[in-house]
Coordinates of N, CA and C in Angstrom, one line a residue:
M235 N 7.1 -23.8 -5.5 CA 6.3 -23.2 -5.2 C 5.6 -22.8 -3.7
S236 N 5.4 -21.8 -3.5 CA 4.9 -21.7 -1.7 C 3.5 -21.4 -1.7
Y237 N 3.5 -21.5 -0.5 CA 1.7 -21.7 -0.1 C 1.1 -19.9 -0.3
I238 N 2.4 -18.5 -0.7 CA 2.0 -17.1 -1.2 C 1.4 -18.2 -2.7
D239 N 1.7 -18.1 -3.5 CA 2.2 -18.0 -5.1 C 1.2 -18.5 -5.2
I240 N 0.7 -20.2 -4.6 CA -0.6 -20.7 -5.0 C -2.3 -20.4 -4.3
I241 N -1.4 -18.7 -3.6 CA -2.9 -17.7 -2.6 C -2.6 -16.6 -4.0
I242 N -2.0 -16.5 -4.3 CA -2.1 -15.3 -5.6 C -3.0 -15.8 -7.5
I243 N -2.7 -17.3 -7.1 CA -2.8 -17.9 -8.6 C -4.2 -18.3 -8.3
A244 N -4.6 -18.1 -7.1 CA -6.5 -18.1 -6.5 C -6.9 -17.5 -7.2
I245 N -6.5 -15.8 -6.3 CA -7.4 -15.2 -6.5 C -7.4 -14.6 -8.2
I246 N -6.0 -14.4 -8.7 CA -6.6 -14.6 -10.0 C -7.7 -15.3 -10.5
A247 N -7.0 -16.6 -10.6 CA -7.9 -17.7 -11.2 C -9.4 -17.3 -10.9
L248 N -9.4 -16.6 -9.5 CA -10.9 -16.5 -9.1 C -11.9 -15.8 -10.3
G249 N -10.5 -14.5 -10.0 CA -10.3 -13.2 -10.6 C -11.5 -14.0 -12.1
A250 N -11.0 -14.4 -12.7 CA -11.6 -14.7 -14.0 C -12.0 -15.9 -14.3
L251 N -12.4 -16.8 -13.3 CA -13.6 -16.7 -13.4 C -14.8 -17.0 -13.7
V252 N -14.7 -16.0 -12.5 CA -16.4 -14.8 -12.4 C -16.7 -14.3 -13.5
G253 N -15.1 -13.3 -14.2 CA -15.9 -12.8 -15.6 C -16.0 -14.1 -16.7
L254 N -15.9 -14.9 -16.3 CA -16.2 -15.6 -17.1 C -18.7 -15.8 -17.0
W255 N -18.0 -15.6 -16.2 CA -19.9 -16.5 -16.1 C -20.7 -14.8 -15.5
K256 N -19.7 -13.9 -15.7 CA -20.8 -12.3 -15.6 C -20.5 -12.0 -16.7
G257 N -19.4 -11.9 -17.9 CA -19.6 -11.7 -19.2 C -18.7 -10.0 -18.6
T258 N -18.5 -9.6 -20.2 CA -17.7 -7.9 -20.5 C -17.9 -7.1 -19.2
V259 N -19.4 -7.4 -20.1 CA -19.9 -5.3 -19.8 C -19.5 -5.7 -18.0
K260 N -20.3 -6.7 -16.9 CA -20.3 -6.4 -16.2 C -18.8 -6.1 -15.0
T261 N -18.1 -7.3 -15.7 CA -17.3 -7.5 -15.6 C -17.0 -6.2 -15.8
L262 N -16.4 -5.4 -16.8 CA -15.5 -4.2 -16.3 C -16.1 -2.8 -15.9
I263 N -17.2 -3.1 -15.5 CA -17.7 -2.0 -14.7 C -17.3 -2.9 -13.1
S264 N -16.9 -3.9 -12.7 CA -17.1 -4.1 -12.1 C -15.3 -3.7 -11.6
L265 N -14.4 -3.8 -13.1 CA -13.1 -3.4 -12.6 C -13.0 -1.8 -12.4
V266 N -13.7 -1.5 -13.1 CA -13.7 0.4 -13.0 C -14.0 0.8 -11.4
C267 N -15.3 0.2 -10.7 CA -15.4 0.7 -9.9 C -14.3 0.4 -8.3
F268 N -13.9 -0.9 -9.1 CA -12.6 -1.0 -8.1 C -11.2 -0.2 -8.4
A269 N -11.3 -0.5 -9.7 CA -9.9 0.9 -9.6 C -10.4 2.2 -9.8
V270 N -11.6 2.6 -9.2 CA -12.3 3.9 -8.6 C -11.5 4.0 -7.1
A271 N -12.3 3.0 -6.2 CA -12.1 2.9 -4.7 C -10.6 3.2 -5.0
V272 N -9.9 2.0 -5.8 CA -8.5 2.3 -5.3 C -7.4 3.1 -5.5
L273 N -7.9 4.2 -7.2 CA -7.5 5.8 -7.0 C -7.8 6.8 -5.9
V274 N -9.4 6.3 -6.0 CA -9.5 7.2 -4.3 C -9.0 7.3 -2.8
C275 N -8.7 6.2 -3.4 CA -7.4 6.4 -1.7 C -5.7 6.5 -1.8
F276 N -5.7 6.0 -3.4 CA -4.6 6.7 -3.6 C -4.1 8.4 -2.9
F277 N -5.1 8.9 -3.7 CA -4.6 10.4 -4.0 C -5.3 11.5 -3.0
I278 N -6.2 10.2 -1.6 CA -6.4 11.4 -0.7 C -5.7 11.1 0.3
S279 N -5.0 9.2 0.5 CA -4.3 9.5 1.4 C -3.4 9.9 2.1
D280 N -2.6 11.0 1.4 CA -1.7 11.3 1.8 C -2.5 13.2 2.4
Y281 N -3.3 14.2 1.8 CA -4.0 14.5 2.4 C -4.5 14.5 3.8
C282 N -5.0 12.4 3.6 CA -5.7 12.6 4.7 C -4.7 12.2 6.0
L283 N -3.7 12.1 5.3 CA -2.1 12.3 6.9 C -1.9 12.7 7.0
K284 N -1.6 14.2 6.4 CA -1.6 15.5 6.8 C -2.3 15.9 8.0
F285 N -3.6 15.7 7.5 CA -4.8 16.0 8.8 C -4.1 15.7 9.8
L286 N -4.6 13.5 9.6 CA -3.9 13.5 11.0 C -3.0 13.5 11.9
L287 N -2.0 13.6 11.4 CA -0.4 14.2 11.8 C -0.8 15.8 13.1
G288 N -1.8 16.5 12.6 CA -1.8 18.2 13.4 C -2.7 17.4 14.1
V289 N -3.4 16.4 14.6 CA -4.3 16.0 15.6 C -2.9 15.3 16.8
D290 N -3.4 16.8 17.6 CA -2.7 15.7 18.7 C -1.9 14.1 19.5
V291 N -3.5 13.7 19.9 CA -4.1 12.4 20.0 C -3.3 11.1 19.0
I292 N -3.7 11.7 18.1 CA -3.4 10.4 16.4 C -2.1 10.6 16.8
K293 N -1.3 12.3 16.4 CA 0.2 12.0 16.3 C 0.7 11.5 17.1
Q294 N 0.6 11.1 18.8 CA 1.0 10.3 19.5 C 1.2 9.2 19.3
F295 N -0.5 8.6 18.9 CA -0.8 7.0 19.0 C 0.7 6.7 18.2
A296 N 0.8 7.4 17.0 CA 1.4 6.8 15.8 C 3.1 6.6 16.1
L297 N 3.4 8.6 16.3 CA 4.7 8.6 16.3 C 4.8 8.9 17.6
G298 N 4.7 8.8 19.1 CA 5.2 8.9 20.3 C 5.9 8.0 21.0
E299 N 6.8 8.2 21.9 CA 7.7 8.1 22.8 C 7.1 6.9 23.4
G300 N 6.6 6.9 23.8 CA 5.3 6.1 24.8 C 4.7 4.7 24.2
M301 N 3.5 5.1 24.6 CA 2.8 3.4 24.6 C 1.9 4.1 22.4
S302 N 3.0 3.1 21.8 CA 2.9 4.2 20.3 C 3.4 3.1 19.1
L303 N 2.7 3.0 18.3 CA 3.7 2.2 16.8 C 4.4 2.3 16.7
R304 N 4.8 3.4 16.5 CA 6.8 3.4 17.0 C 7.5 2.8 17.8
S305 N 6.8 3.0 18.9 CA 7.6 2.0 20.2 C 7.9 1.1 19.7
L306 N 6.8 0.5 19.2 CA 6.5 -1.1 19.0 C 7.0 -1.5 18.5
I307 N 7.3 -1.2 17.4 CA 8.4 -1.5 16.0 C 9.5 -1.2 15.8
G308 N 10.0 0.1 17.2 CA 11.7 0.4 16.5 C 12.1 -0.5 17.2
S309 N 12.5 -1.8 18.1 CA 13.2 -3.1 18.4 C 14.0 -3.5 17.2
A310 N 12.1 -3.4 16.5 CA 12.0 -4.7 15.3 C 13.6 -4.3 14.1
I311 N 13.1 -3.1 13.9 CA 13.9 -2.9 12.4 C 15.0 -3.4 12.2
D312 N 15.2 -3.8 11.1 CA 17.1 -5.0 11.1 C 17.0 -4.0 9.6
L313 N 18.6 -3.1 9.7 CA 18.5 -2.7 8.5 C 19.7 -3.6 7.1
D314 N 19.6 -5.1 7.8 CA 20.0 -5.9 6.9 C 18.9 -7.0 6.8
A315 N 17.8 -7.2 6.8 CA 16.8 -6.9 6.6 C 17.2 -7.3 4.1
T316 N 16.3 -8.9 4.3 CA 16.2 -9.3 3.1 C 15.2 -9.2 2.0
G317 N 14.5 -9.7 1.1 CA 13.5 -10.0 0.6 C 12.3 -9.4 0.3
V318 N 11.6 -9.3 0.2 CA 10.3 -8.2 0.4 C 10.8 -7.3 1.7
V319 N 10.5 -7.6 3.1 CA 11.5 -6.4 3.4 C 12.1 -5.2 3.3
K320 N 13.3 -6.6 3.0 CA 14.6 -4.7 1.8 C 13.9 -4.1 1.1
A321 N 12.5 -4.7 -0.1 CA 12.1 -4.7 -1.2 C 11.1 -2.6 -0.6
L322 N 10.7 -3.4 0.7 CA 9.8 -1.8 1.4 C 11.1 -1.2 2.1
Y323 N 12.1 -1.9 2.6 CA 12.5 0.1 3.6 C 13.2 0.0 2.3
E324 N 14.5 0.0 1.7 CA 15.7 0.8 0.0 C 15.4 2.3 0.2
P325 N 13.1 1.8 -0.5 CA 13.2 2.8 -1.0 C 12.5 3.9 -0.1
L326 N 12.1 3.8 1.3 CA 12.3 4.3 2.1 C 13.6 5.1 2.6
I327 N 14.2 4.3 2.3 CA 15.6 4.7 2.9 C 16.1 6.2 1.9
A328 N 16.0 5.8 0.7 CA 16.1 6.5 0.3 C 15.4 7.9 -0.2
R329 N 14.6 7.8 -0.2 CA 13.2 9.0 0.9 C 13.9 10.4 1.7
Y330 N 14.4 9.5 2.6 CA 15.1 10.4 3.5 C 16.8 10.8 3.3
A331 N 16.9 10.3 2.2 CA 18.6 10.8 2.2 C 18.0 12.5 1.0
D332 N 16.4 11.9 -0.2 CA 15.6 13.3 -0.5 C 14.9 14.0 -0.1
I333 N 14.7 14.0 1.6 CA 13.9 15.5 2.0 C 15.9 15.2 3.6
G334 N 17.1 15.2 3.2 CA 17.9 15.8 3.7 C 19.2 15.0 4.9
G335 N 18.4 13.5 4.4 CA 19.1 11.9 5.8 C 19.1 12.5 6.8
A336 N 20.2 11.5 8.0 CA 21.0 12.3 9.0 C 21.7 13.3 8.6
A337 N 22.5 14.1 8.1 CA 22.9 14.9 8.4 C 21.9 16.4 8.8
A338 N 20.9 16.1 8.1 CA 19.5 17.5 8.6 C 19.2 17.2 9.6
W339 N 18.7 15.8 10.1 CA 17.5 15.9 11.2 C 17.8 15.1 12.1
G340 N 19.4 14.3 12.1 CA 20.2 14.6 13.1 C 20.0 12.9 13.6
A341 N 18.8 12.3 12.9 CA 18.3 11.3 13.0 C 19.2 10.1 12.3
T342 N 19.6 8.4 13.1 CA 20.3 7.1 12.2 C 18.7 6.7 11.6
T343 N 19.0 6.4 10.1 CA 18.2 5.1 9.3 C 17.7 4.6 9.7
E344 N 18.2 4.0 11.4 CA 17.6 2.9 12.7 C 16.0 4.1 12.8
E345 N 16.4 5.3 14.0 CA 15.5 6.1 14.0 C 14.4 6.5 12.7
F346 N 15.0 6.5 11.8 CA 14.3 6.9 10.3 C 13.4 6.1 10.3
L347 N 13.9 4.7 9.9 CA 12.8 4.1 9.4 C 12.1 3.4 10.7
S348 N 12.5 3.8 11.9 CA 11.1 3.1 13.3 C 9.7 3.8 12.7
V349 N 10.6 5.6 12.5 CA 9.3 6.8 12.2 C 8.5 6.1 10.8
A350 N 9.1 5.9 9.5 CA 8.6 6.0 8.8 C 7.7 4.5 8.9
M351 N 8.1 3.8 9.0 CA 7.1 2.7 9.5 C 5.8 2.2 10.1
S352 N 6.2 3.3 11.0 CA 4.8 3.9 11.9 C 3.8 4.4 11.3
L353 N 4.2 5.8 10.0 CA 3.1 5.9 9.3 C 3.1 4.9 7.9
H354 N 3.7 4.3 7.7 CA 3.7 3.4 7.1 C 2.2 2.6 6.9
M355 N 2.7 1.5 8.7 CA 1.2 1.0 8.8 C 0.6 1.9 9.5
F356 N 0.2 3.1 9.7 CA -1.1 4.2 10.1 C -1.7 4.2 8.4
T357 N -0.9 4.9 7.2 CA -1.0 4.3 5.9 C -2.3 3.7 6.0
V358 N -1.2 2.1 5.8 CA -2.1 0.8 5.6 C -3.7 1.0 6.2
L359 N -4.7 1.2 7.4 CA -5.6 1.1 8.2 C -5.9 2.6 7.9
I360 N -5.8 3.4 7.1 CA -6.1 4.6 6.1 C -6.7 4.0 4.9
T361 N -5.8 3.3 4.7 CA -6.3 2.9 3.1 C -7.1 1.9 3.4
V362 N -7.0 0.8 4.3 CA -8.6 -0.2 4.2 C -9.4 0.7 4.2
I363 N -9.9 1.5 5.6 CA -10.5 2.5 5.5 C -11.1 3.3 4.3
L364 N -10.0 3.8 3.4 CA -11.0 4.9 3.1 C -11.3 3.3 1.8
Y365 N -10.7 2.5 1.4 CA -11.0 1.7 0.7 C -12.6 1.2 0.5
F366 N -12.4 0.4 1.5 CA -14.3 0.1 1.4 C -15.3 1.9 1.4
A367 N -14.9 2.3 2.3 CA -16.0 3.3 1.8 C -15.8 4.3 0.8
A368 N -14.8 3.8 -0.2 CA -14.6 4.5 -1.6 C -15.4 2.9 -2.4
R369 N -15.3 1.7 -1.8 CA -15.5 0.6 -2.8 C -17.2 0.6 -2.2
I370 N -18.3 0.9 -1.2 CA -19.6 0.8 -1.2 C -20.3 2.3 -2.4
I371 N -19.6 3.3 -2.4 CA -19.7 3.7 -3.2 C -20.1 3.6 -4.3
A372 N -19.0 3.8 -5.5 CA -18.3 2.9 -6.6 C -19.6 1.5 -6.8
S373 N -19.9 0.7 -5.6 CA -20.9 -0.8 -5.8 C -21.9 0.2 -6.2
I374 N -22.7 1.0 -5.9 CA -23.3 1.3 -5.5 C -23.8 1.9 -7.3
V375 N -22.7 2.5 -7.4 CA -22.6 3.4 -9.1 C -22.8 2.6 -10.1
G376 N -21.3 1.1 -9.7 CA -21.9 0.1 -10.6 C -23.3 -0.4 -10.8
F377 N -24.3 -0.4 -9.6 CA -25.0 -1.0 -9.9 C -25.7 -0.9 -10.5
V378 N -25.9 0.6 -10.5 CA -26.8 1.2 -11.6 C -26.2 1.5 -13.0
L379 N -25.3 1.4 -13.1 CA -24.7 1.3 -14.4 C -25.5 0.4 -14.6
R380 N -24.8 -0.8 -14.8 CA -24.7 -2.5 -15.0 C -26.5 -2.4 -15.3
I381 N -27.9 -1.7 -14.6 CA -29.3 -1.7 -14.8 C -29.5 -0.3 -15.7
I382 N -29.1 0.3 -16.3 CA -28.4 1.0 -17.7 C -28.0 0.2 -19.0
F383 N -26.8 -0.8 -18.5 CA -25.8 -1.0 -19.8 C -26.0 -2.3 -20.2
V384 N -26.7 -3.2 -19.2 CA -26.5 -4.7 -18.8 C -27.9 -5.4 -19.2
H385 N -28.3 -5.7 -20.7 CA -29.0 -5.9 -21.2 C -29.2 -6.9 -21.8
G386 N -29.3 -8.0 -22.1 CA -30.3 -10.0 -22.8 C -29.0 -10.0 -22.2
G387 N -28.5 -11.8 -23.1 CA -27.9 -12.6 -22.9 C -26.4 -12.0 -22.6
T388 N -25.3 -13.4 -22.5 CA -24.1 -13.0 -22.5 C -23.4 -14.2 -23.6
G389 N -23.4 -13.6 -24.5 CA -22.2 -14.2 -25.3 C -20.9 -15.1 -25.1
L390 N -20.3 -16.3 -25.7 CA -19.2 -16.5 -25.5 C -18.7 -15.9 -25.5
I391 N -17.8 -14.7 -26.6 CA -16.8 -13.4 -26.9 C -17.3 -13.1 -25.5
S392 N -18.4 -12.8 -25.0 CA -18.4 -11.8 -24.2 C -17.6 -12.8 -22.8
R393 N -18.1 -14.1 -22.6 CA -17.9 -14.7 -21.4 C -15.8 -14.0 -21.6
I394 N -15.8 -15.0 -22.8 CA -14.5 -14.8 -22.4 C -13.3 -13.2 -22.5
A395 N -14.0 -12.3 -23.4 CA -13.3 -10.9 -22.8 C -13.7 -10.7 -21.5
G396 N -14.6 -10.9 -20.4 CA -15.3 -11.2 -19.2 C -14.0 -12.3 -17.7
M397 N -13.0 -12.9 -19.1 CA -12.4 -13.7 -18.5 C -10.9 -13.0 -18.1
V398 N -11.2 -12.7 -19.5 CA -9.4 -12.6 -19.0 C -9.7 -10.0 -18.6
I399 N -10.5 -9.4 -19.1 CA -11.0 -8.5 -17.5 C -10.7 -8.9 -16.0
G400 N -11.6 -9.7 -16.0 CA -11.3 -10.7 -14.6 C -10.0 -11.2 -14.0
A401 N -9.1 -11.6 -14.8 CA -7.9 -12.0 -14.5 C -7.4 -10.8 -14.1
V402 N -7.2 -9.3 -15.2 CA -6.9 -8.3 -14.2 C -7.5 -7.4 -12.8
K403 N -8.6 -8.0 -12.7 CA -8.9 -7.3 -12.1 C -8.1 -8.6 -11.2
G404 N -8.0 -8.9 -11.4 CA -7.3 -11.0 -9.8 C -6.3 -10.2 -9.8
T405 N -5.5 -9.3 -10.4 CA -4.4 -9.0 -10.6 C -4.2 -8.2 -9.3
A406 N -4.6 -7.3 -9.8 CA -4.8 -6.0 -8.9 C -5.1 -5.9 -7.5
V407 N -6.5 -7.4 -7.1 CA -6.7 -7.0 -6.3 C -5.4 -7.7 -5.4
A408 N -4.5 -9.3 -5.8 CA -3.6 -9.2 -5.0 C -2.4 -8.7 -5.0
M409 N -2.3 -7.2 -6.0 CA -1.6 -6.3 -5.1 C -1.7 -5.3 -4.4
L410 N -2.6 -5.5 -4.5 CA -3.6 -3.9 -3.1 C -3.4 -5.9 -2.0
L411 N -3.4 -6.8 -2.0 CA -3.5 -7.5 -0.2 C -1.7 -7.1 0.0
L412 N -0.5 -7.7 -1.7 CA 0.1 -7.6 -0.7 C 0.8 -6.1 0.2
F413 N 0.5 -4.2 -0.5 CA 0.5 -4.0 -0.5 C -0.1 -3.6 1.0
V414 N -1.4 -4.7 1.3 CA -2.2 -4.1 3.3 C -0.8 -5.0 4.3
V415 N -0.8 -6.6 3.6 CA 0.3 -7.2 4.4 C 1.8 -6.5 5.0
S416 N 1.7 -5.6 3.8 CA 3.3 -5.4 4.7 C 2.9 -3.9 5.4
F417 N 1.3 -4.5 6.2 CA 1.5 -3.6 7.7 C 2.7 -4.1 9.0
I418 N 2.0 -6.0 8.5 CA 2.5 -6.8 9.0 C 4.4 -6.8 9.4
F419 N 4.9 -6.3 8.4 CA 6.5 -6.8 8.2 C 7.8 -6.3 9.4
P420 N 7.3 -5.5 10.2 CA 8.0 -4.4 10.9 C 8.1 -5.6 12.4
L421 N 6.4 -6.4 12.8 CA 6.2 -6.9 14.0 C 7.2 -8.4 14.1
G422 N 7.2 -8.8 15.3 CA 8.4 -9.8 14.9 C 7.7 -11.4 14.3
F423 N 6.1 -11.6 14.6 CA 5.5 -12.7 14.6 C 5.6 -12.6 12.6
S424 N 5.7 -12.0 12.1 CA 5.6 -11.3 10.3 C 6.5 -12.8 10.1
K425 N 7.7 -13.0 10.6 CA 8.5 -13.6 10.1 C 8.8 -15.2 8.9
P426 N 7.7 -15.7 10.1 CA 6.9 -17.0 8.8 C 5.9 -16.6 7.5
V427 N 6.3 -15.3 7.4 CA 4.6 -14.3 6.3 C 5.7 -14.1 4.9
T428 N 6.2 -13.5 5.7 CA 7.6 -12.6 5.0 C 8.4 -13.8 4.4
D429 N 9.1 -15.1 5.3 CA 9.8 -16.2 4.7 C 9.2 -16.4 3.1
A430 N 8.2 -16.8 3.5 CA 7.3 -17.6 2.4 C 7.2 -16.8 1.1
M431 N 7.0 -15.8 1.5 CA 6.9 -14.5 0.7 C 8.3 -14.2 -0.3
D432 N 9.7 -14.5 0.6 CA 10.8 -14.6 0.3 C 10.6 -15.2 -1.1
Q433 N 9.7 -16.6 -0.2 CA 10.0 -17.8 -1.7 C 9.5 -17.9 -3.0
S434 N 8.2 -16.9 -2.8 CA 7.8 -16.0 -3.7 C 8.2 -16.1 -4.7
K435 N 8.2 -16.5 -6.1 CA 9.1 -15.4 -7.7 C 8.3 -14.8 -8.0
I436 N 6.9 -14.8 -7.5 CA 5.8 -14.3 -8.3 C 5.9 -13.1 -7.5
T437 N 5.3 -13.1 -5.7 CA 5.4 -11.5 -5.0 C 6.8 -11.1 -5.0
S438 N 8.0 -11.3 -5.5 CA 9.4 -11.2 -5.2 C 9.5 -10.1 -6.2
A439 N 9.3 -10.2 -7.3 CA 9.0 -9.7 -8.3 C 7.8 -8.4 -8.8
I440 N 6.5 -8.6 -7.8 CA 5.8 -7.4 -7.2 C 6.2 -7.1 -6.5
C441 N 6.4 -6.7 -5.5 CA 7.0 -6.4 -3.8 C 7.2 -5.5 -4.5
N442 N 8.8 -5.8 -5.3 CA 10.6 -4.7 -5.6 C 10.0 -4.8 -6.6
V443 N 8.3 -3.9 -8.0 CA 8.4 -3.2 -8.3 C 7.2 -1.7 -7.5
E444 N 6.2 -2.7 -6.6 CA 5.4 -2.4 -6.0 C 5.8 -1.2 -4.9
Y445 N 6.4 -0.9 -4.1 CA 6.6 -1.0 -2.9 C 7.9 0.3 -3.7
K446 N 8.2 0.2 -4.2 CA 9.3 1.0 -5.0 C 8.3 2.5 -5.4
F447 N 7.5 2.5 -5.6 CA 6.7 3.1 -7.1 C 5.3 3.2 -5.7
L448 N 4.8 2.7 -4.4 CA 4.5 3.6 -3.1 C 4.8 4.9 -2.7
S449 N 6.2 3.8 -2.9 CA 7.0 4.8 -1.7 C 6.8 6.0 -2.1
D450 N 7.9 6.5 -3.5 CA 7.9 7.4 -4.2 C 6.5 8.6 -4.7
H451 N 5.0 7.6 -4.1 CA 4.3 8.1 -5.0 C 3.0 8.6 -4.0
L452 N 3.4 7.7 -2.9 CA 2.4 7.8 -1.4 C 2.7 9.1 -0.8
Y453 N 4.0 9.3 -0.4 CA 4.4 10.5 1.2 C 4.8 11.3 -0.2
S454 N 4.2 12.8 -0.2 CA 5.2 13.7 -0.1 C 6.6 13.7 0.8
D455 N 7.5 14.7 0.6 CA 8.2 15.9 0.6 C 7.4 15.8 2.0
E456 N 6.5 16.5 1.9 CA 5.7 17.5 3.1 C 5.2 16.3 3.9
T457 N 4.8 15.2 3.2 CA 4.9 14.5 4.9 C 5.5 14.2 5.8
L458 N 6.6 13.7 4.8 CA 7.8 13.0 5.3 C 8.1 13.7 6.5
E459 N 8.2 14.8 6.5 CA 8.6 15.6 7.1 C 7.7 16.6 8.5
M460 N 7.1 16.3 7.9 CA 6.1 16.6 9.7 C 6.1 15.4 10.9
M461 N 6.1 14.0 9.5 CA 6.1 13.2 10.2 C 7.2 13.0 10.9
M462 N 8.8 13.3 10.5 CA 10.0 13.6 11.4 C 10.0 14.2 12.9
N463 N 9.8 15.6 12.0 CA 8.7 16.8 13.1 C 7.8 16.4 14.3
G464 N 6.8 15.4 13.8 CA 5.7 14.7 14.7 C 6.8 13.9 16.0
A465 N 8.0 12.9 15.5 CA 8.5 12.4 16.1 C 9.4 13.0 17.1
G466 N 9.8 14.3 16.8 CA 10.5 15.6 17.1 C 12.0 15.0 17.2
F467 N 12.4 15.1 15.6 CA 13.1 15.6 15.0 C 13.3 16.7 14.1
V468 N 13.8 17.5 14.0 CA 14.0 19.0 13.9 C 15.1 18.9 12.8
K469 N 15.2 19.7 11.6 CA 16.0 20.0 10.1 C 16.6 21.0 10.9
T470 N 18.0 20.9 10.8 CA 19.2 21.6 11.0 C 19.4 22.5 9.9
Q471 N 19.5 21.7 8.7 CA 20.6 22.6 7.9 C 19.5 22.4 6.2
P472 N 19.3 22.9 4.6 CA 17.9 22.6 4.0 C 19.3 21.1 3.1
D473 N 17.6 20.7 3.2 CA 18.0 19.9 1.8 C 19.5 20.4 1.2
I474 N 19.8 19.5 0.6 CA 21.6 19.6 -0.7 C 20.8 19.4 -1.7
T475 N 19.7 18.7 -2.0 CA 19.1 19.1 -3.5 C 19.2 20.5 -4.1
T476 N 18.7 21.9 -2.6 CA 18.0 22.7 -2.6 C 19.6 23.2 -3.3
N477 N 20.6 23.3 -2.7 CA 22.0 24.3 -3.0 C 22.3 23.8 -4.0
L478 N 21.8 22.6 -5.2 CA 22.3 22.8 -6.7 C 22.2 23.3 -8.1

């Protein structure tokens, strides 16, 4: 068991203990507020990316050839990566094929990944900012709901149900943190972290599913094409799928 396993188990256990203390209603309201904040980030992050990629200064910061995220991580891309890094890269490479691949864009897989991971790092930053903004609003709503619906003491059944709901929230928090920590995967100093994550059976199982889901649903084809155009690549032939 790696220290990553211990951290994940501790987060879930803490969520369960808080749920046991608060009871069903308070914990359920807390879970709903958390879920709403995450869903808001999920649904509007792509629109935010499209908007920001249209701003020249931001586009240069993320995708430019000079001092940019892309130039920072370009030399660190390893197509032979294994474990959680591979779990992050593979779905993105599949998405590259979906929008035409190297034949359409004239960019190698390494070049695409350097651009895609720049976008991913930028996405994580945007998501964190959006999450905290949405969380503040959700917390205010949750406070009002607790005043309306929470009255009297907390019984044993309520505490047990709250513990279960709290564990669910703890699991969701752990999954969110695994998304956030992927921010550092392309950077050289991340190796001790990724090695520990690879040793964790819990993390490997979650990341294989989570990273594929996020890659398939977080970035639209339009956003990926804007990303490639922003990096100076031009599509020279239509998608293969349009000819079928």
